[in-house]
CSV table of C-alpha atoms and ligand atoms in Angstrom, one decimal:
chain,number,residue,atom,x,y,z
J,1,MET,CA,14.9,9.1,17.5
J,2,ILE,CA,12.2,6.7,16.0
J,3,LYS,CA,9.1,6.3,18.1
J,4,ALA,CA,7.1,4.7,15.9
J,5,VAL,CA,7.0,2.7,12.6
J,6,ILE,CA,4.2,3.5,10.1
J,7,PHE,CA,3.8,0.0,7.9
J,8,ASP,CA,2.5,0.3,4.3
J,9,LEU,CA,0.2,-2.9,4.0
J,10,ASP,CA,0.0,-3.9,0.0
J,11,GLY,CA,3.5,-4.9,-0.6
J,12,VAL,CA,5.1,-4.6,2.8
J,13,ILE,CA,2.7,-6.8,5.1
J,14,VAL,CA,0.9,-8.9,2.5
J,15,SER,CA,1.4,-8.9,-1.1
J,16,THR,CA,-1.8,-8.2,-3.0
J,17,ASP,CA,-0.4,-7.2,-6.1
J,18,GLU,CA,-0.9,-10.4,-7.9
J,19,LEU,CA,-4.8,-9.9,-6.7
J,20,HIS,CA,-5.0,-6.4,-7.9
J,21,TYR,CA,-3.7,-7.1,-11.4
J,22,LEU,CA,-5.9,-9.9,-12.0
J,23,ALA,CA,-9.1,-7.2,-11.3
J,24,TRP,CA,-7.6,-4.4,-13.1
J,25,LYS,CA,-6.9,-7.4,-15.9
J,26,TYR,CA,-10.3,-8.7,-15.7
J,27,ILE,CA,-11.6,-4.8,-16.3
J,28,SER,CA,-9.0,-3.8,-19.3
J,29,ASP,CA,-9.8,-7.2,-20.9
J,30,GLN,CA,-13.6,-6.3,-20.8
J,31,GLU,CA,-13.0,-3.0,-22.0
J,32,HIS,CA,-10.4,-3.9,-24.6
J,33,ILE,CA,-7.7,-2.2,-23.2
J,34,GLU,CA,-3.9,-3.0,-23.2
J,35,PHE,CA,-2.8,-3.9,-19.7
J,36,SER,CA,0.5,-5.6,-18.2
J,37,LYS,CA,2.4,-6.0,-15.3
J,38,THR,CA,4.6,-3.4,-16.0
J,39,ILE,CA,1.4,-1.0,-16.3
J,40,ASN,CA,0.6,-2.7,-12.8
J,41,HIS,CA,3.9,-1.8,-11.5
J,42,ARG,CA,2.9,1.6,-11.8
J,43,LEU,CA,-0.1,1.3,-9.6
J,44,ARG,CA,1.6,0.4,-6.4
J,45,GLY,CA,0.1,2.9,-3.9
J,46,VAL,CA,-1.7,4.9,-6.0
J,47,SER,CA,-5.3,5.2,-5.2
J,48,ARG,CA,-8.0,3.3,-7.0
J,49,MET,CA,-9.2,6.4,-9.2
J,50,ALA,CA,-5.6,7.2,-10.0
J,51,SER,CA,-4.7,3.7,-11.0
J,52,LEU,CA,-7.7,3.5,-13.0
J,53,GLU,CA,-6.5,6.7,-14.9
J,54,ILE,CA,-3.1,5.2,-15.3
J,55,ILE,CA,-4.9,2.3,-17.0
J,56,LEU,CA,-7.1,4.5,-19.2
J,57,GLU,CA,-4.1,6.0,-20.9
J,58,LYS,CA,-4.2,3.1,-23.2
J,59,ALA,CA,-7.9,3.4,-24.2
J,60,ASN,CA,-8.8,4.1,-27.2
J,61,LYS,CA,-12.1,6.3,-26.2
J,62,THR,CA,-12.6,8.8,-23.5
J,63,TYR,CA,-15.0,7.9,-20.3
J,64,SER,CA,-17.3,9.7,-18.7
J,65,ASN,CA,-16.7,10.3,-14.6
J,66,GLU,CA,-19.8,7.9,-14.1
J,67,GLU,CA,-18.2,5.4,-16.4
J,68,LYS,CA,-15.1,5.7,-14.1
J,69,GLU,CA,-16.9,5.2,-11.3
J,70,ALA,CA,-18.4,2.1,-12.6
J,71,LEU,CA,-15.6,0.9,-14.0
J,72,ALA,CA,-13.6,1.3,-10.4
J,73,GLU,CA,-16.7,-0.1,-8.8
J,74,LYS,CA,-16.6,-3.3,-10.4
J,75,LYS,CA,-13.0,-3.6,-10.4
J,76,ASN,CA,-13.2,-3.6,-6.9
J,77,ASN,CA,-16.3,-6.2,-6.1
J,78,TYR,CA,-14.0,-8.6,-8.3
J,79,TYR,CA,-11.1,-7.5,-6.0
J,80,ILE,CA,-12.9,-8.0,-2.8
J,81,GLU,CA,-13.8,-11.5,-4.0
J,82,LEU,CA,-10.0,-12.2,-4.7
J,83,LEU,CA,-9.3,-11.0,-1.2
J,84,SER,CA,-11.5,-13.7,0.4
J,85,SER,CA,-8.3,-16.3,-0.4
J,86,LEU,CA,-6.0,-14.4,1.7
J,87,THR,CA,-5.0,-16.2,4.9
J,88,PRO,CA,-2.3,-15.4,7.7
J,89,LYS,CA,0.0,-17.6,5.5
J,90,ASP,CA,0.3,-14.6,2.9
J,91,ILE,CA,2.0,-12.4,5.4
J,92,LEU,CA,5.3,-11.6,4.1
J,93,PRO,CA,8.4,-13.3,5.3
J,94,ASN,CA,9.9,-12.0,8.6
J,95,VAL,CA,7.0,-9.2,9.1
J,96,LEU,CA,5.8,-10.8,12.5
J,97,GLU,CA,9.0,-11.2,14.0
J,98,VAL,CA,9.7,-7.6,13.1
J,99,LEU,CA,5.9,-6.6,14.5
J,100,GLY,CA,6.5,-8.4,17.8
J,101,LYS,CA,10.2,-7.1,18.5
J,102,LEU,CA,9.2,-3.6,17.6
J,103,LYS,CA,6.4,-3.7,20.3
J,104,ASP,CA,8.7,-5.5,22.7
J,105,LYS,CA,10.8,-2.6,22.3
J,106,GLY,CA,8.4,0.0,23.2
J,107,ILE,CA,8.0,1.4,19.4
J,108,LYS,CA,4.7,2.1,18.3
J,109,ILE,CA,3.4,0.5,15.2
J,110,ALA,CA,0.7,1.4,12.3
J,111,ILE,CA,-0.6,1.0,9.1
J,112,GLY,CA,-0.2,3.9,6.7
J,113,SER,CA,-2.2,2.3,3.3
J,114,SER,CA,-4.0,4.0,0.1
J,115,SER,CA,-6.0,1.0,0.3
J,116,LYS,CA,-9.6,1.3,1.1
J,117,ASN,CA,-9.7,-2.5,1.9
J,118,ALA,CA,-6.9,-2.0,4.6
J,119,LYS,CA,-9.0,-3.2,7.3
J,120,ALA,CA,-10.4,-6.0,5.2
J,121,ILE,CA,-7.1,-7.3,4.2
J,122,LEU,CA,-5.6,-6.6,7.9
J,123,LYS,CA,-8.6,-9.0,9.4
J,124,GLN,CA,-8.4,-11.9,6.6
J,125,ILE,CA,-4.4,-12.0,7.4
J,126,LYS,CA,-5.7,-11.8,11.0
J,127,LEU,CA,-3.6,-8.9,12.3
J,128,THR,CA,-6.0,-6.0,13.4
J,129,ASP,CA,-5.1,-6.0,16.6
J,130,ILE,CA,-1.8,-5.6,16.6
J,131,PHE,CA,-1.6,-2.4,15.2
J,132,ASP,CA,-1.6,0.4,17.7
J,133,GLU,CA,-3.5,2.6,14.8
J,134,ILE,CA,-4.5,2.5,11.2
J,135,ALA,CA,-4.5,5.3,8.8
J,136,ASP,CA,-6.0,4.0,5.1
J,137,GLY,CA,-7.4,5.1,2.1
J,138,ASN,CA,-10.8,6.1,3.9
J,139,ASP,CA,-9.0,8.7,5.7
J,140,ILE,CA,-7.5,10.5,2.8
J,141,LYS,CA,-8.5,12.7,-0.1
J,142,LYS,CA,-4.8,12.7,-1.6
J,143,SER,CA,-3.1,9.5,-1.9
J,144,LYS,CA,0.7,8.8,-1.7
J,145,PRO,CA,3.1,10.5,-3.0
J,146,ALA,CA,1.0,13.3,-0.9
J,147,PRO,CA,2.1,12.8,2.7
J,148,ASP,CA,-1.6,12.7,4.2
J,149,VAL,CA,-1.8,9.2,5.1
J,150,PHE,CA,1.6,9.2,7.0
J,151,LEU,CA,0.4,12.2,8.6
J,152,ILE,CA,-2.6,11.3,9.7
J,153,ALA,CA,-1.1,8.0,11.1
J,154,ALA,CA,1.6,10.2,12.9
J,155,LYS,CA,-1.5,12.3,14.6
J,156,LYS,CA,-3.8,9.3,15.6
J,157,LEU,CA,-0.6,7.7,17.6
J,158,GLY,CA,-0.2,11.3,19.0
J,159,LEU,CA,3.5,11.6,17.9
J,160,ASN,CA,5.7,14.3,15.7
J,161,PRO,CA,6.3,13.4,12.3
J,162,LYS,CA,10.0,13.4,12.9
J,163,HIS,CA,9.6,10.7,15.1
J,164,CYS,CA,8.2,8.4,13.0
J,165,ALA,CA,9.7,5.8,10.3
J,166,VAL,CA,7.8,4.5,7.1
J,167,VAL,CA,8.5,1.5,5.5
J,168,GLU,CA,7.7,1.4,1.8
J,169,ASP,CA,7.2,-0.9,-1.2
J,170,ALA,CA,6.5,2.0,-3.2
J,171,ILE,CA,8.3,4.8,-5.0
J,172,VAL,CA,5.8,7.2,-4.3
J,173,GLY,CA,5.5,6.0,-0.7
J,174,ILE,CA,8.8,7.2,-0.1
J,175,GLU,CA,7.9,10.5,-1.9
J,176,ALA,CA,5.1,10.6,0.7
J,177,ALA,CA,7.4,9.7,3.7
J,178,LYS,CA,9.6,12.2,2.9
J,179,ALA,CA,7.0,14.8,2.3
J,180,ALA,CA,6.0,14.2,5.8
J,181,GLN,CA,9.4,14.4,7.3
J,182,MET,CA,9.4,11.4,8.2
J,183,THR,CA,12.4,8.6,8.0
J,184,ALA,CA,11.8,6.5,5.1
J,185,ILE,CA,13.0,3.1,4.7
J,186,ALA,CA,12.4,1.4,1.2
J,187,VAL,CA,11.9,-2.4,0.6
J,188,PHE,CA,11.4,-4.5,-2.6
J,189,ASP,CA,10.8,-2.0,-5.5
J,190,ALA,CA,11.2,1.4,-3.7
J,191,LYS,CA,14.9,0.5,-3.4
J,192,LYS,CA,15.2,2.1,-6.8
J,193,SER,CA,13.9,5.6,-4.7
J,194,GLU,CA,17.1,8.5,-4.6
J,195,LEU,CA,14.9,9.8,-1.4
J,196,ALA,CA,15.1,6.5,0.8
J,197,ASP,CA,16.8,6.9,3.9
J,198,TYR,CA,17.6,3.2,3.9
J,199,ARG,CA,17.2,0.3,1.4
J,200,PHE,CA,17.1,-2.6,3.2
J,201,ASP,CA,16.6,-6.4,1.5
J,202,ASP,CA,15.8,-8.4,4.4
J,203,ILE,CA,12.8,-6.2,6.8
J,204,ARG,CA,14.6,-7.5,10.2
J,205,ASP,CA,17.0,-4.9,9.4
J,206,ILE,CA,14.4,-1.9,10.7
J,207,LEU,CA,15.3,-3.5,14.5
J,208,ARG,CA,18.8,-1.7,14.1
J,209,LEU,CA,17.3,1.3,13.7
J,210,VAL,CA,15.6,1.5,17.2
P,1,B16,P1,-8.2,-0.2,-2.9
P,1,B16,P2,-0.7,0.6,-0.3
P,1,B16,C1,-2.4,0.3,-2.3
P,1,B16,O1,-2.0,0.2,-0.9
P,1,B16,C2,-1.9,-0.3,-3.4
P,1,B16,O2,-0.8,-0.6,-3.6
P,1,B16,C3,-2.6,0.1,-4.6
P,1,B16,O3,-2.1,-0.7,-5.7
P,1,B16,C4,-3.8,0.6,-4.8
P,1,B16,O4,-4.4,1.1,-5.7
P,1,B16,C5,-4.4,1.1,-3.6
P,1,B16,O5,-3.8,0.5,-2.5
P,1,B16,C6,-5.8,1.5,-3.5
P,1,B16,O6,-6.2,-0.1,-3.1
P,1,B16,O7,-8.3,-0.1,-4.3
P,1,B16,O8,-7.9,-1.3,-2.0
P,1,B16,O9,-8.4,1.1,-1.9
P,1,B16,O10,0.5,-0.6,-1.1
P,1,B16,O11,-0.7,1.9,0.0
P,1,B16,O12,-0.8,-0.5,1.1
P,2,MG,MG1,2.6,-0.9,-1.1
């Protein structure tokens, strides 16, 4: 029985992929490192430092930990600048309808995001208050595919993970949901995951499960 739905943020509630892409492109261009949309695709749901490690696979030199920290900080500062252009119009189609209807049915709703900027993003799109709980990159040491962020969301909700469903656009996010013993609902890119319990083209299909 599903008592709560935990939503991934980037790629499910709002599409910040392009902004992450532009910010990482700015860094990789400065460092003369090859970067593409295909590589950007591998960064979905992955933490900032783990994303940087993926980008540095194409680098011709090795970077010290201090240099990595500096690059990640530079990327994030640029990304935060880009986030200022986000508005409620960027909320993905049918999301508001689904959130409202889940609440009407007495289902709890939460955010389970790897992003340390999750609260700033929610503020930009004016969605901070609708969620019962928010678990994000600041709450965890291990990002998806580790189950941590979803387990923390369930704990904050006071629910058994088995009573929680996760909506994810990233394959690593589906792995994380299953590792947390939750129902895994895949949208967009995550539909390729063999582990998903459900694959939906329209997020409104979630309403059939509750
Ligand atoms: P930040 P999600 C993830 O968010 C993004 O998909 C991923 O591309 C990003 O690297 C990660 O957040 C960390 O973001 O640099 O803002 O802390 O999909 O888990 O909501
Ligand atoms: Mg995502």
